[in-house]
XYZ file of C-alpha atoms in Angstrom:
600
model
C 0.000 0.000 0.000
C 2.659 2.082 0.788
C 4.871 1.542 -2.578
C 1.465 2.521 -4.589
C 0.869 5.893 -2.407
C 4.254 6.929 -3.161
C 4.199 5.947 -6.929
C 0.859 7.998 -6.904
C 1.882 11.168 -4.629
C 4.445 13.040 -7.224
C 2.242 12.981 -9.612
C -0.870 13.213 -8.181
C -0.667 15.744 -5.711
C 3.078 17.632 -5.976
C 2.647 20.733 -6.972
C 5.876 20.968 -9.187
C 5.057 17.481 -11.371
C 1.296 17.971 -11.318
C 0.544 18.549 -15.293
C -2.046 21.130 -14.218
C 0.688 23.151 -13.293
C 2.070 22.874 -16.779
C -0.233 22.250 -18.604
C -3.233 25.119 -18.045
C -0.846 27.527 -18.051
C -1.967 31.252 -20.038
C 1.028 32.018 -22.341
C 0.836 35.522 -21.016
C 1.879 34.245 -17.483
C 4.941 32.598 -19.244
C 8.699 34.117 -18.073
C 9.703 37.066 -20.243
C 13.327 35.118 -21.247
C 11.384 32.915 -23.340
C 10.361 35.692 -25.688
C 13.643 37.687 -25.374
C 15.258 34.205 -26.477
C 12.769 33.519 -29.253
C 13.687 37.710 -30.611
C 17.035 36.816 -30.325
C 17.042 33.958 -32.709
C 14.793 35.435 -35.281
C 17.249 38.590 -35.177
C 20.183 36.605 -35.809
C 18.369 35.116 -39.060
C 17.296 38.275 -40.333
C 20.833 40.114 -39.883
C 22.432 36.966 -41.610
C 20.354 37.176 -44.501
C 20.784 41.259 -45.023
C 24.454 40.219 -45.744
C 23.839 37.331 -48.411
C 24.637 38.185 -52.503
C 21.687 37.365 -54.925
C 22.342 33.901 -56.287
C 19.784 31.027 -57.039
C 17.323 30.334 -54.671
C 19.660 26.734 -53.427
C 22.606 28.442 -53.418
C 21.712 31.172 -51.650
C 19.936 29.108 -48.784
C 23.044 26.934 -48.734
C 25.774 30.140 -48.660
C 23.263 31.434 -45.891
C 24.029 28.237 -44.138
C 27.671 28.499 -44.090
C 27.735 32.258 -43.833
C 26.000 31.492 -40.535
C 28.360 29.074 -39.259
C 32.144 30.800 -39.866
C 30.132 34.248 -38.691
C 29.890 32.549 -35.436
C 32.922 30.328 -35.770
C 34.903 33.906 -35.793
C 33.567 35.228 -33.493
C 34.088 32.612 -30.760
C 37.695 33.130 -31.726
C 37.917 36.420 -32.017
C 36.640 37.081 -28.222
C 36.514 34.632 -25.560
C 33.261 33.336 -23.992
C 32.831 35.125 -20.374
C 32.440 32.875 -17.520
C 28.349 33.113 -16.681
C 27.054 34.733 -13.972
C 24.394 33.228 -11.493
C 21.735 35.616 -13.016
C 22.697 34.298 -16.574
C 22.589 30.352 -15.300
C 19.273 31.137 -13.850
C 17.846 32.332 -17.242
C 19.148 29.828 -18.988
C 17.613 27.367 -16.879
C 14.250 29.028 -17.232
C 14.577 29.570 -20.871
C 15.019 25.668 -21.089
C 12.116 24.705 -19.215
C 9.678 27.246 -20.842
C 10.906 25.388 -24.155
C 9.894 22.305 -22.646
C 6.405 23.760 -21.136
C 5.986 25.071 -25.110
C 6.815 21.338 -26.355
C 4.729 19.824 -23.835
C 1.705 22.133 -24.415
C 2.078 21.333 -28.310
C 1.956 17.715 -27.740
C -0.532 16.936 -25.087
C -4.278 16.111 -25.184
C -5.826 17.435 -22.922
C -8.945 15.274 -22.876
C -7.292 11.935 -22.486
C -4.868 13.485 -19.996
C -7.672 14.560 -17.574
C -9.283 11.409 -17.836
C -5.948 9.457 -17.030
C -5.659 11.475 -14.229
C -9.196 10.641 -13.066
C -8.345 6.806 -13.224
C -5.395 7.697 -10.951
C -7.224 9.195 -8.401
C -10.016 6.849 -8.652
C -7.425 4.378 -8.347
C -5.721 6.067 -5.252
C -9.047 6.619 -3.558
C -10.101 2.838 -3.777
C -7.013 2.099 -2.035
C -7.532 4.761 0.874
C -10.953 3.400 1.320
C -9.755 -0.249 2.016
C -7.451 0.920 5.192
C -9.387 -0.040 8.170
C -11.382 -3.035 6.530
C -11.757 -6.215 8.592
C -11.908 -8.356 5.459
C -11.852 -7.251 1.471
C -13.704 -8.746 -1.145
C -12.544 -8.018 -4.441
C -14.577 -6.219 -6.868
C -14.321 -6.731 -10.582
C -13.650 -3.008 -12.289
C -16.975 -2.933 -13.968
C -18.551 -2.817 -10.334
C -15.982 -0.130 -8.932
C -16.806 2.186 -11.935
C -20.296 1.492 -11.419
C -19.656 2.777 -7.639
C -17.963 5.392 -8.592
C -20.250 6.936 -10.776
C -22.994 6.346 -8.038
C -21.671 8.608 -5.910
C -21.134 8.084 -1.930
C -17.847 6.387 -0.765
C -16.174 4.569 -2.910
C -15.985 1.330 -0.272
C -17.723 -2.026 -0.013
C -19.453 -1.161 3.258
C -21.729 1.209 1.233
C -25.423 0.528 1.429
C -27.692 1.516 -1.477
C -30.064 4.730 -0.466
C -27.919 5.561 2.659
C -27.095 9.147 1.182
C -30.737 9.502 1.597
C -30.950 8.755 5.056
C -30.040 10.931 8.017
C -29.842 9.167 11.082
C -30.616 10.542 14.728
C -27.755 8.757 16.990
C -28.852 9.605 20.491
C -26.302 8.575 22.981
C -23.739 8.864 20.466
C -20.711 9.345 23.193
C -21.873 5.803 24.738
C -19.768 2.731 24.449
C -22.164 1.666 21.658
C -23.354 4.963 20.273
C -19.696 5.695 19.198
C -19.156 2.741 17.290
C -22.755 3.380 15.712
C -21.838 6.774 14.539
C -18.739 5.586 12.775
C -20.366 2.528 11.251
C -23.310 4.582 9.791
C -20.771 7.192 8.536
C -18.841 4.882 6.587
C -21.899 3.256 4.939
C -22.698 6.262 3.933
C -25.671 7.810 6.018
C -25.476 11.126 6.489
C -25.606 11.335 10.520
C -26.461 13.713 13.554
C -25.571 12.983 16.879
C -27.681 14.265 20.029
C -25.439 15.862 23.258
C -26.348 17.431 26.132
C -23.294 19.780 25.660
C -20.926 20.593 22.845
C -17.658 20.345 25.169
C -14.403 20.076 23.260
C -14.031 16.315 25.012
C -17.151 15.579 23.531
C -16.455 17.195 20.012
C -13.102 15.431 20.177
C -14.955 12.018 20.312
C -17.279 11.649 16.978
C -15.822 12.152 13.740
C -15.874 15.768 12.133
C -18.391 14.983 9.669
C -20.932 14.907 12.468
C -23.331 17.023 13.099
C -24.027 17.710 16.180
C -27.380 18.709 17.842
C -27.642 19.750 21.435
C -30.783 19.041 23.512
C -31.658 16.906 26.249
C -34.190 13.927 25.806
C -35.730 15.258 28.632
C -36.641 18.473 27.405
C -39.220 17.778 24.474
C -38.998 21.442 23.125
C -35.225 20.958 22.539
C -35.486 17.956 20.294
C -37.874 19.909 17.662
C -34.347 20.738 16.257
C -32.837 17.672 16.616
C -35.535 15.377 14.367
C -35.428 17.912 11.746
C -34.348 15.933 8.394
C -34.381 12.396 10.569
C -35.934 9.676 8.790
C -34.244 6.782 11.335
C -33.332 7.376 15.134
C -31.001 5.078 17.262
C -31.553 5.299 20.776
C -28.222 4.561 22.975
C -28.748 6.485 26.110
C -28.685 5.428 29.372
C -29.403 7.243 32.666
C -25.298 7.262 34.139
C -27.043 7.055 37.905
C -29.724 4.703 39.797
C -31.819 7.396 40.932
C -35.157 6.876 40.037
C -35.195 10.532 38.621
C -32.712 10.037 36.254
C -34.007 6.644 35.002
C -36.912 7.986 34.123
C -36.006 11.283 32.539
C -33.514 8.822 30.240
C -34.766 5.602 29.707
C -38.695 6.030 29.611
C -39.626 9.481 29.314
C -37.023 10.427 26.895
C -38.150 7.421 24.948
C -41.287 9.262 24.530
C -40.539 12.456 23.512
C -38.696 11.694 20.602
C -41.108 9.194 19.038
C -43.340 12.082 19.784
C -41.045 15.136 18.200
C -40.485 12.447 15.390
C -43.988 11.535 15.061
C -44.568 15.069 14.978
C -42.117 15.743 12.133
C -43.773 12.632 10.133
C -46.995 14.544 10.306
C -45.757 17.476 9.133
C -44.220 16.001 6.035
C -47.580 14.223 5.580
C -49.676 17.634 5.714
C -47.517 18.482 2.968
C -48.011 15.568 0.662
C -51.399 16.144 1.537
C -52.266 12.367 1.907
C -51.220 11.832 -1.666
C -48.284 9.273 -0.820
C -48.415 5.689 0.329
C -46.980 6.248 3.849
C -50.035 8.743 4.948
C -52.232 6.875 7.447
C -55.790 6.267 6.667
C -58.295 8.153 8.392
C -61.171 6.396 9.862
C -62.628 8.761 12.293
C -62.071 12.095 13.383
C -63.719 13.939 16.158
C -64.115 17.284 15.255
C -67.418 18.026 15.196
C -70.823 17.258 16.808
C -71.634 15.313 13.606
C -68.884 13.237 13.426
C -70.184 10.788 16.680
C -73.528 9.935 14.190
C -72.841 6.269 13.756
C -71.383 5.637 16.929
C -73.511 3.642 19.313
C -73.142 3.277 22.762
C -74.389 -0.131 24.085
C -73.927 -2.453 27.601
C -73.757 -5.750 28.946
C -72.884 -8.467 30.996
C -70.397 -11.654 31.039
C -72.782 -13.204 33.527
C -75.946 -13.064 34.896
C -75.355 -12.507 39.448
C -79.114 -12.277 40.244
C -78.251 -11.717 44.112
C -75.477 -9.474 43.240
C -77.630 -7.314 40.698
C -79.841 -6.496 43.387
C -77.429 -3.733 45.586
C -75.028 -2.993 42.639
C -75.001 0.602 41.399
C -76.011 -0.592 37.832
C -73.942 1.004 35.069
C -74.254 3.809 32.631
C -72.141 5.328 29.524
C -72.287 8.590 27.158
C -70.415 10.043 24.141
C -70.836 13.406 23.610
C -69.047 16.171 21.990
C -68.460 19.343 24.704
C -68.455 22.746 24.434
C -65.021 22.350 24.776
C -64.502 20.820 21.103
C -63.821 17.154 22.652
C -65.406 13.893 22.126
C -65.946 12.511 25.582
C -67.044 8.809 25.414
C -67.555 8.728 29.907
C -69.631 6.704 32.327
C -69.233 3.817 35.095
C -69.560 0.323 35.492
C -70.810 -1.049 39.116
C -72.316 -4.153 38.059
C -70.399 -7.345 38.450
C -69.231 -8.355 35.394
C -70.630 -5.941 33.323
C -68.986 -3.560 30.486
C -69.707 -0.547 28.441
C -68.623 0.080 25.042
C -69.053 2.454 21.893
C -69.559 0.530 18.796
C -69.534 1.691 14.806
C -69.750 -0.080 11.254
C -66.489 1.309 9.466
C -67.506 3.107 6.123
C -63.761 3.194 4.722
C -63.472 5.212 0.650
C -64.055 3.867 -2.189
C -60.910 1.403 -3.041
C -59.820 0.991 0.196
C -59.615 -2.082 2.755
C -57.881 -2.447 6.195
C -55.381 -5.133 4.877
C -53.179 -2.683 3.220
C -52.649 -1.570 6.622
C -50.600 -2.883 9.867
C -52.695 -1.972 12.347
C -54.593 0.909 14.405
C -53.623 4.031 16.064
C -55.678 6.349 18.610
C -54.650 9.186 19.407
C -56.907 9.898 22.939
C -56.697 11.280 26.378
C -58.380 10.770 29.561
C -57.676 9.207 33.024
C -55.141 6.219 32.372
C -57.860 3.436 32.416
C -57.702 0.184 29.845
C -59.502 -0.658 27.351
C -60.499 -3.791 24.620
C -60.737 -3.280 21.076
C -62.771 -5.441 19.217
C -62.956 -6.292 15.708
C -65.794 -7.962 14.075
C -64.813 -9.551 10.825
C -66.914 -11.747 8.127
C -69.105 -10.841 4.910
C -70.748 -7.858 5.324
C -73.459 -9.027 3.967
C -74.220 -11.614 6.616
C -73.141 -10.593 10.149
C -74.309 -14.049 11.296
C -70.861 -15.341 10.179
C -68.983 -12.654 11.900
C -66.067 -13.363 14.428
C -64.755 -11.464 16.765
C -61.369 -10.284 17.716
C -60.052 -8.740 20.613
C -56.714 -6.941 21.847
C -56.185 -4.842 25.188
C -55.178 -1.208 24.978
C -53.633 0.801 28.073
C -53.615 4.391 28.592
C -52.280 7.343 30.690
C -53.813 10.017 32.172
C -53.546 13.059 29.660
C -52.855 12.629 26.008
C -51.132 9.655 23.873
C -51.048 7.483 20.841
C -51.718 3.824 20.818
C -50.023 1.625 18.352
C -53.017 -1.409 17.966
C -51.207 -4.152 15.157
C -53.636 -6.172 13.827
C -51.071 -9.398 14.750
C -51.706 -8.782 18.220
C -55.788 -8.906 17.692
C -56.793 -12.755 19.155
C -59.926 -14.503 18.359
C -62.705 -14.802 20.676
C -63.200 -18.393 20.088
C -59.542 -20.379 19.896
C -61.167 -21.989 16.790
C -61.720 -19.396 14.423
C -58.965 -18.578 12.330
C -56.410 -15.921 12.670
C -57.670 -12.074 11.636
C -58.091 -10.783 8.076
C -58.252 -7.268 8.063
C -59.742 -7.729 4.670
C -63.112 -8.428 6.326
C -62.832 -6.309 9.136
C -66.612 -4.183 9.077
C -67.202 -3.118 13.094
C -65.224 -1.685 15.182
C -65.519 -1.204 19.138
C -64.236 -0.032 22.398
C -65.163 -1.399 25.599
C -64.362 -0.763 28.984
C -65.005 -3.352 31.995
C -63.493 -2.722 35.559
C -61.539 -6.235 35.422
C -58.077 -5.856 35.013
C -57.725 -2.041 36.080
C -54.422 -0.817 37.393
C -54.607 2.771 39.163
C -53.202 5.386 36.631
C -50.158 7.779 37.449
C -50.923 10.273 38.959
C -50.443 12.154 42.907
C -49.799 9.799 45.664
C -53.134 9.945 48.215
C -55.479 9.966 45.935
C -58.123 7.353 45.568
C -59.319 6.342 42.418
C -62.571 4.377 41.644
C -61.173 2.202 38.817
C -65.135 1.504 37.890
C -65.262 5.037 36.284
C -63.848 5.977 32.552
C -63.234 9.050 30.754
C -61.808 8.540 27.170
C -61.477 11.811 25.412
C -60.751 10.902 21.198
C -59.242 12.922 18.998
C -58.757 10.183 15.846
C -58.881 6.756 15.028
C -56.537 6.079 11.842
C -54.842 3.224 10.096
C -51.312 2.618 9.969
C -49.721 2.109 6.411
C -47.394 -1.468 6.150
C -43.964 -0.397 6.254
C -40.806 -2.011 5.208
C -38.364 -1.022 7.273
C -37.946 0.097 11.227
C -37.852 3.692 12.241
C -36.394 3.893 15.542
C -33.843 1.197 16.658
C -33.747 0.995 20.640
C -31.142 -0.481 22.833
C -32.582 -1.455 25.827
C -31.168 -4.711 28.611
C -32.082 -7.546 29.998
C -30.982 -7.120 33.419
C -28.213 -9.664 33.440
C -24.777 -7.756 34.735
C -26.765 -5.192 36.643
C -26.301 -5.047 40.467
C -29.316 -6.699 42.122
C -29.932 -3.452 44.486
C -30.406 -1.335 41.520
C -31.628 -3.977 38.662
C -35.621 -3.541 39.212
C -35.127 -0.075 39.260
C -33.801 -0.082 36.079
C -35.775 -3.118 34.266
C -38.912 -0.842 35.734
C -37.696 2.194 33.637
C -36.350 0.072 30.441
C -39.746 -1.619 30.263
C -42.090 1.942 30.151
C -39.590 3.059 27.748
C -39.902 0.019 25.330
C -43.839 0.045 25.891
C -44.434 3.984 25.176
C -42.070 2.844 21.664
C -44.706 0.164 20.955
C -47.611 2.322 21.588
C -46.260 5.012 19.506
C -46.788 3.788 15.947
C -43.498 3.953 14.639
C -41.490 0.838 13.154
C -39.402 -0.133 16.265
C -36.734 -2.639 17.098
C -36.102 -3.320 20.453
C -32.454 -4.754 21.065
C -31.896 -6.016 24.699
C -28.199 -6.838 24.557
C -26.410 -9.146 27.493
C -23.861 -7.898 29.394
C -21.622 -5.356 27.217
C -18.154 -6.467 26.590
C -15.159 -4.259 25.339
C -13.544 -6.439 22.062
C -13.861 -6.948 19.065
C -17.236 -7.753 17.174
C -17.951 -10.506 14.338
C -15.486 -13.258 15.980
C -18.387 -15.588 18.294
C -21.330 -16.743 16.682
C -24.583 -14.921 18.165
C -27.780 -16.221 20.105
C -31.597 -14.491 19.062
C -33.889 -15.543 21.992
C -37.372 -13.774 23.460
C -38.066 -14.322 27.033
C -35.656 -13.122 29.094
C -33.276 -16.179 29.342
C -30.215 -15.577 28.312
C -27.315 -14.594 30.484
C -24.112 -14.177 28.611
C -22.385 -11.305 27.706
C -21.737 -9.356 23.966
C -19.699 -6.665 22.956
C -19.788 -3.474 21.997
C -19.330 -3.750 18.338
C -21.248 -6.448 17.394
C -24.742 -4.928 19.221
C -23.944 -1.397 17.048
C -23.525 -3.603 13.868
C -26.772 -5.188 14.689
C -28.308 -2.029 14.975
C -27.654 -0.186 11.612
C -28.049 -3.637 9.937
C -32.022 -3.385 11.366
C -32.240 -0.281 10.086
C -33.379 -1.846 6.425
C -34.184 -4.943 7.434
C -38.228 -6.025 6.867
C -37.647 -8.445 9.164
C -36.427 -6.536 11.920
C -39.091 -3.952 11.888
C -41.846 -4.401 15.097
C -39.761 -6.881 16.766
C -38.176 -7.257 20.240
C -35.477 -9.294 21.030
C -32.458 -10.797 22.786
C -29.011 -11.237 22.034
C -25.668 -12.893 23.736
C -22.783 -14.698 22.588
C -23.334 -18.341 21.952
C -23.086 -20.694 25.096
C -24.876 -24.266 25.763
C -27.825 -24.026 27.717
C -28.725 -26.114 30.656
C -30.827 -29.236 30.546
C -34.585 -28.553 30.289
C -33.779 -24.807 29.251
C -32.384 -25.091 25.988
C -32.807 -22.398 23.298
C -34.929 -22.893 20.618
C -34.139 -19.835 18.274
C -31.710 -19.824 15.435
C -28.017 -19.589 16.477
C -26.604 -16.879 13.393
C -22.537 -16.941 12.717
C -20.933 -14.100 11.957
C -17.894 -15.223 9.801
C -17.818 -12.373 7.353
C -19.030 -8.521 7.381
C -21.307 -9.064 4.209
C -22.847 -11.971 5.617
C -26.477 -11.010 6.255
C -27.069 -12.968 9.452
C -30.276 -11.079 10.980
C -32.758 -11.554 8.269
C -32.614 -15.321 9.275
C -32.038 -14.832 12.616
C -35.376 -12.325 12.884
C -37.689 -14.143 10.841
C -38.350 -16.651 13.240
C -38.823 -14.448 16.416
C -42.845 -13.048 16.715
C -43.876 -9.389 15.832
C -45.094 -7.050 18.575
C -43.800 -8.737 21.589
């Protein structure tokens, strides 16, 4: 490598051998002795000829000839030559390279010289770009042109459409963020990193090509900025202290607000294509008015039938109505034992349009942190008789959110009816029973009756299918934490990942083993869900894993584990695909993703 660079260099990049120098040179910005020398020559021939005798047009040329020669032959005897002075030798020297710029101008081309010297910085470039490379495959020269031409760094790592992709590293001065940063930068994404503060230490750390945002995670009106251009977020934070204050702020909270400044964002590119492209979610109700609740029934019922019971129960009683306020308020209580409430509506989707284009459901609703089932009734519409139900439980907070509702995570009512084809899907409904409530967040003291419900609804839309995952999140599984601290921190890694699925973003969720400092791609890899593995994995090898999921299909909605390899113990064995990583362009998590559930 070294013996190329230096045969390259002189001509290359010197400044005195470089034919640019020489070659694009004005003749106006040539030395003067090259013109004085040139005047001095043609006088000589002029003064020679003013002496010749008219003759024939041979002879003559021929006397000239000689004339010339014993002219000059007497007069080097006549006087002797002076010894040259330092000027004159520097003249001379000047006059003889000017002769040779004036040669060399006549006799180049100077398309097929700037082309050669485009193949040898190609050339010298390809070389560059291999320092640093684990492993090299060779490329024939048809491919390298063809990379070339595209654009991008001229390297194997390159991925295709990574110029068009500007990734959101948060974390990006973490033991994993920084190798992140430097593996997205030399596959060619074009990358911003997230810091608290723009020290020189921290400046120092990611490459200059960077560009660096401050904000804090925890501050939602400082990562408006920060999402700007983002089509793909990593998240590698991690609160640096057990206090519950900072786990939060870090790990769940700050979790939400960027799906929420990047959901935000999303929208606002969507107002612009004004619903005309493929990735703008499909409205199926908005409450904006008093007349959009006309279809919307409210109904209730029982599981059971307590005849003792029903006799000193408070009964039950629901309403939706649309407040002065501008809010769709679907409210009421349920005192009855084993009784539920629930708002109910046929879907009346355009003309063209059917839910199994779509991934799933998102509302966007408020209210005070109670849970709720969806239920979809499928069949032909034609005969509801044939309908089966579907069901999937929904949690919310007190105050506004979104909630991300896939239609993989919808089960059947009966365990005999067949999984859900959002093809047929013709009713929708939302009911609330006091089974299964959890108090909400909210100030310590204060009793709540978990048999009361407010849900205030803003929209109910579908979510497009998408290819590929939109925010990549490295969470843990515990294993290497100290015990005294480890359910603080599980309790905070958990919210986070669950206010990522409710969001309705493409996620990954990577729970890496205990992080090791060495190098990645040298132990084969274990994909497991469940929380059972317990070895460790370093550094590199979770950061490749995460810009690989970046445009993976597979990947996208999907939550998983990962360690080195190890044999389990008896009874406990590991069912999911071991993937080897023997070579950088080996594509090991397609395979190793595809057998792992969705939306787990």
């Amino acid at each position: 490598m070294s013996a190329t660079t230096a045969t390259f260099s002189p001509v290359a990049f010197s400044n005195n051998n470089n034919p640019y120098n020489s070659i694009w040179r004005k003749p106006n910005s040539l030395p003067n002795p090259i013109w004085t020398t040139c005047a001095n020559t043609s006088f000589i021939s002029r003064a020679t000829s003013s002496s010749s005798s008219p003759e024939t047009e041979n002879e003559k040329k021929n006397k000239k000839k000689k004339k010339k020669v014993v002219i000059e032959r007497e007069e080097l005897k006549q006087e002797p030559e002076p010894e040259p002075e330092p000027e004159q030798e520097q003249q001379q020297e000047l006059q003889s390279s000017s002769v040779s710029v004036i040669k060399r101008l006549d006799d180049v081309n100077p398309v097929g010289l700037g082309r050669r010297s485009r193949q040898m910085f190609d050339e010298v470039w390809r070389k560059f770009s291999g320092l640093g490379q684990i492993s090299r495959t060779i490329r024939s020269d048809d491919e390298s042109t063809l990379l070339i031409r595209e654009g991008g760094p001229m390297c194997e790592f390159a991925i295709p459409g990574a110029q068009n992709t500007t990734v959101l590293v948060v974390g990006a001065t973490s033991r994993v963020g920084r190798i992140v940063v430097r593996k997205l930068m030399l596959r060619g994404y074009t990358v911003k990193a997230l810091v608290r503060k723009a020290d020189p230490d921290v400046v120092d750390m990611l490459p200059r090509s960077v560009e660096l945002v401050t904000g804090d995670v925890g501050d939602p009106s400082s990562l408006k900025d920060a999402v700007q251009g983002c089509s793909k977020i990593i998240y590698c934070a991690t609160a640096r202290s057990s206090i519950t204050g900072d786990l939060i702020r870090v790990d769940h909270q700050g979790v939400c607000n960027l799906t929420k400044a990047l959901q935000d964002y999303n929208n606002k590119l969507a107002q612009q294509r004004a619903g005309k492209s493929s990735k703008s979610k499909l409205l199926i109700a908005k409450f904006k008015s008093e007349d959009s609740l006309n279809g919307w029934e409210v109904r209730q019922g029982t599981y059971f039938q307590d005849v003792v019971a029903s006799k000193y129960d408070g009964g039950m009683d629901a309403t939706f109505e649309f407040t002065e306020r501008g809010e769709a308020i679907f409210s009421g209580y349920v005192f009855t034992r084993g009784g539920y409430v629930e708002l109910s509506r046929k879907l009346s989707l355009p003309l063209g349009y059917t839910l199994d284009r779509y991934e799933g459901l998102v509302f966007s609703v408020g209210g005070n942190g109670r849970s709720y089932v969806v239920i979809l009734e499928a069949g032909p519409s034609a005969d509801t008789t044939q309908s089966k139900l579907y069901f999937a439980r929904i949690s919310t907070k007190a105050g506004f959110c979104r909630v991300r509702v896939p239609f993989s995570s919808f089960r059947p009512v009966s365990p005999d009816d067949p999984p859900l084809d959002p093809f047929l899907v013709h009713t929708l409904t939302i009911r609330f029973e006091p089974r299964r409530q959890r108090p909400s967040d909210g100030p310590s003291g204060v009793n709540q009756d978990l048999r009361s419900f407010q849900l205030i609804m803003e929209y109910i839309k579908a979510l497009p299918t998408g290819q590929e995952t939109d925010f990549v999140l490295v969470s843990c599984t515990g294993s290497g934490i100290e015990p005294t601290r480890r359910e603080q921190v599980l309790r905070a890694k958990r919210a986070g990942e669950d206010s990522l699925r409710r969001s309705g973003l493409g996620y990954t969720i990577i729970r890496p083993g205990p992080l090791m400092e060495e190098p990645g791609g040298q132990r084969a890899l274990i994909f497991d869900q469940g929380n059972r593995i317990s070895q460790g994995i370093s550094c590199a090898d979770v950061a490749d894993i995460c810009v690989k999921a970046l445009h993976d299909s597979t990947a996208r909605n999907k939550s998983f584990d990962v360690c080195y390899e190890y044999v389990a113990e008896p009874g406990k064995e590991l069912y999911e695909l071991v993937a080897h990583l023997p070579d950088k362009a080996n594509n090991y998590l397609t395979p190793a993703l595809s057998v792992l559930e969705k939306n787990t």
